[in-house]
Amino acid sequence: MDDMDLGAIKAMGKGSVMVDGLRLTLRSEERRGIDYWYAYRRVAGKTKKVYLGAEFTEGQLSRAAMLLSEAPATATLPVINSVMGNAVTQQNDAQAHELAALRDEVARLQSERDKLASELGRMRAVLGRYDAEKVM
C-alpha cells in the first residue's frame, strides 16, 4: 500500500487500494456535514461495507480487509465472534459519530438562541426608551 495512493484517494473522496491481497474500494460519505470513510468489497455477489471513520489509517484498512474477506465455510466460532464483535463496534462507532454531530448541532443552536435572546433584550430596551419619549 502506497501512502501517495491514500493521499490521492483522500483528496478525491474515493478510490481503490490493495490491502493484504484484497482490492478494497474506499469512499467518503457525508453525514450531517461531516465526511466519513467506508471500505467496500463485493463478496459472493453482494457488496459488503465497513465503517472506517472520519479519518483512516493503514491499520484500519487491514482490519477492514479482514472483515471484508470471505470467511471459509469451516469458520471457527472465535472467528465468527471476532467478526460479530467488530461489526457491533463499527455500528457503535457510527452511532457515536452521529451523537457527536448532534451534540455539536445542539450547542450551535443553543449559542444561536442565546444571541437572539440578547438581541431581543437590546431591542426591548430601545423600544422602552422610544415609548418613554413618546409619552413625554
Tab-separated table of C-alpha atoms in Angstrom:
chain	number	residue	atom	x	y	z
A	1	MET	CA	0.000	0.000	0.000
A	2	ASP	CA	1.415	3.377	-1.022
A	3	ASP	CA	0.831	6.481	1.136
A	4	MET	CA	0.706	8.523	-2.060
A	5	ASP	CA	-2.243	6.426	-3.187
A	6	LEU	CA	-4.040	7.032	0.115
A	7	GLY	CA	-3.395	10.765	-0.162
A	8	ALA	CA	-4.886	10.823	-3.660
A	9	ILE	CA	-7.874	8.782	-2.514
A	10	LYS	CA	-8.488	11.151	0.402
A	11	ALA	CA	-8.216	14.157	-1.925
A	12	MET	CA	-10.668	12.677	-4.446
A	13	GLY	CA	-13.044	11.250	-1.850
A	14	LYS	CA	-12.931	7.774	-3.397
A	15	GLY	CA	-10.641	5.187	-4.893
A	16	SER	CA	-9.418	1.626	-4.612
A	17	VAL	CA	-6.398	0.123	-2.918
A	18	MET	CA	-4.869	-3.330	-2.401
A	19	VAL	CA	-4.771	-4.310	1.273
A	20	ASP	CA	-3.480	-7.699	2.397
A	21	GLY	CA	-4.069	-9.086	-1.100
A	22	LEU	CA	-7.637	-7.767	-1.350
A	23	ARG	CA	-8.859	-4.927	-3.548
A	24	LEU	CA	-10.958	-2.525	-1.441
A	25	THR	CA	-12.962	0.426	-2.693
A	26	LEU	CA	-12.811	3.411	-0.343
A	27	ARG	CA	-15.472	6.103	-0.378
A	28	SER	CA	-16.182	9.203	1.631
A	29	GLU	CA	-19.854	9.793	2.509
A	30	GLU	CA	-21.185	12.996	4.027
A	31	ARG	CA	-23.403	12.768	7.107
A	32	ARG	CA	-24.565	15.956	8.822
A	33	GLY	CA	-21.828	17.984	7.188
A	34	ILE	CA	-19.002	15.600	8.128
A	35	ASP	CA	-17.273	13.215	5.726
A	36	TYR	CA	-16.956	9.618	6.939
A	37	TRP	CA	-14.959	6.896	5.181
A	38	TYR	CA	-16.169	3.399	4.301
A	39	ALA	CA	-14.443	0.419	2.703
A	40	TYR	CA	-16.407	-1.729	0.239
A	41	ARG	CA	-15.830	-5.110	-1.350
A	42	ARG	CA	-18.023	-7.394	-3.406
A	43	VAL	CA	-18.246	-10.867	-1.855
A	44	ALA	CA	-20.358	-13.701	-3.275
A	45	GLY	CA	-22.329	-11.258	-5.423
A	46	LYS	CA	-23.110	-8.896	-2.548
A	47	THR	CA	-21.448	-5.617	-1.666
A	48	LYS	CA	-20.131	-5.553	1.885
A	49	LYS	CA	-19.368	-2.270	3.655
A	50	VAL	CA	-17.153	-1.465	6.676
A	51	TYR	CA	-17.107	1.862	8.516
A	52	LEU	CA	-13.623	3.411	8.803
A	53	GLY	CA	-14.349	6.767	10.480
A	54	ALA	CA	-13.740	10.434	9.696
A	55	GLU	CA	-10.068	9.551	9.082
A	56	PHE	CA	-8.478	6.176	8.407
A	57	THR	CA	-5.113	4.533	8.899
A	58	GLU	CA	-3.377	1.570	7.290
A	59	GLY	CA	-4.244	-0.431	10.412
A	60	GLN	CA	-7.928	0.313	9.936
A	61	LEU	CA	-7.655	-0.721	6.292
A	62	SER	CA	-6.085	-4.055	7.321
A	63	ARG	CA	-8.925	-4.578	9.801
A	64	ALA	CA	-11.462	-3.719	7.078
A	65	ALA	CA	-9.778	-6.179	4.698
A	66	MET	CA	-10.092	-8.906	7.329
A	67	LEU	CA	-13.776	-8.084	7.858
A	68	LEU	CA	-14.480	-7.943	4.137
A	69	SER	CA	-12.626	-11.145	3.246
A	70	GLU	CA	-14.705	-14.212	2.573
A	71	ALA	CA	-14.899	-16.365	5.695
A	72	PRO	CA	-14.213	-20.030	4.916
A	73	ALA	CA	-17.141	-22.442	5.163
A	74	THR	CA	-15.416	-24.112	8.113
A	75	ALA	CA	-15.055	-20.879	10.092
A	76	THR	CA	-14.484	-21.438	13.761
A	77	LEU	CA	-16.619	-19.869	16.485
A	78	PRO	CA	-13.846	-17.484	17.668
A	79	VAL	CA	-13.524	-16.082	14.126
A	80	ILE	CA	-17.297	-15.596	13.919
A	81	ASN	CA	-17.338	-13.923	17.348
A	82	SER	CA	-14.459	-11.670	16.310
A	83	VAL	CA	-16.252	-10.561	13.149
A	84	MET	CA	-19.538	-10.052	15.013
A	85	GLY	CA	-17.776	-8.084	17.740
A	86	ASN	CA	-16.141	-5.859	15.114
A	87	ALA	CA	-19.488	-5.334	13.371
A	88	VAL	CA	-21.055	-4.203	16.654
A	89	THR	CA	-18.058	-1.937	17.297
A	90	GLN	CA	-18.465	-0.390	13.842
A	91	GLN	CA	-22.150	0.237	14.490
A	92	ASN	CA	-21.316	1.783	17.868
A	93	ASP	CA	-18.616	3.948	16.241
A	94	ALA	CA	-21.082	5.189	13.634
A	95	GLN	CA	-23.666	5.940	16.324
A	96	ALA	CA	-21.040	7.732	18.421
A	97	HIS	CA	-20.147	9.928	15.426
A	98	GLU	CA	-23.817	10.699	14.813
A	99	LEU	CA	-24.282	11.510	18.508
A	100	ALA	CA	-21.255	13.818	18.456
A	101	ALA	CA	-22.628	15.572	15.364
A	102	LEU	CA	-25.997	16.001	17.083
A	103	ARG	CA	-24.338	17.402	20.209
A	104	ASP	CA	-22.410	19.881	18.072
A	105	GLU	CA	-25.643	20.931	16.381
A	106	VAL	CA	-27.398	21.366	19.758
A	107	ALA	CA	-24.505	23.512	21.015
A	108	ARG	CA	-24.646	25.613	17.842
A	109	LEU	CA	-28.416	26.082	18.186
A	110	GLN	CA	-28.097	26.994	21.884
A	111	SER	CA	-25.470	29.598	21.008
A	112	GLU	CA	-27.743	30.992	18.305
A	113	ARG	CA	-30.650	31.084	20.777
A	114	ASP	CA	-28.505	32.983	23.301
A	115	LYS	CA	-27.506	35.536	20.656
A	116	LEU	CA	-31.144	36.014	19.648
A	117	ALA	CA	-32.223	36.403	23.293
A	118	SER	CA	-29.538	39.048	23.801
A	119	GLU	CA	-30.627	40.896	20.664
A	120	LEU	CA	-34.267	40.712	21.789
A	121	GLY	CA	-33.330	42.228	25.167
A	122	ARG	CA	-31.454	45.039	23.427
A	123	MET	CA	-34.401	45.726	21.120
A	124	ARG	CA	-36.840	45.770	24.059
A	125	ALA	CA	-34.645	48.335	25.812
A	126	VAL	CA	-34.605	50.545	22.700
A	127	LEU	CA	-38.373	50.169	22.331
A	128	GLY	CA	-38.854	51.041	26.014
A	129	ARG	CA	-36.869	54.273	25.562
A	130	TYR	CA	-38.841	55.089	22.438
A	131	ASP	CA	-42.182	54.570	24.255
A	132	ALA	CA	-40.984	56.716	27.190
A	133	GLU	CA	-40.007	59.574	24.830
A	134	LYS	CA	-43.343	59.311	23.047
A	135	VAL	CA	-45.276	59.775	26.329
A	136	MET	CA	-43.392	62.994	27.185
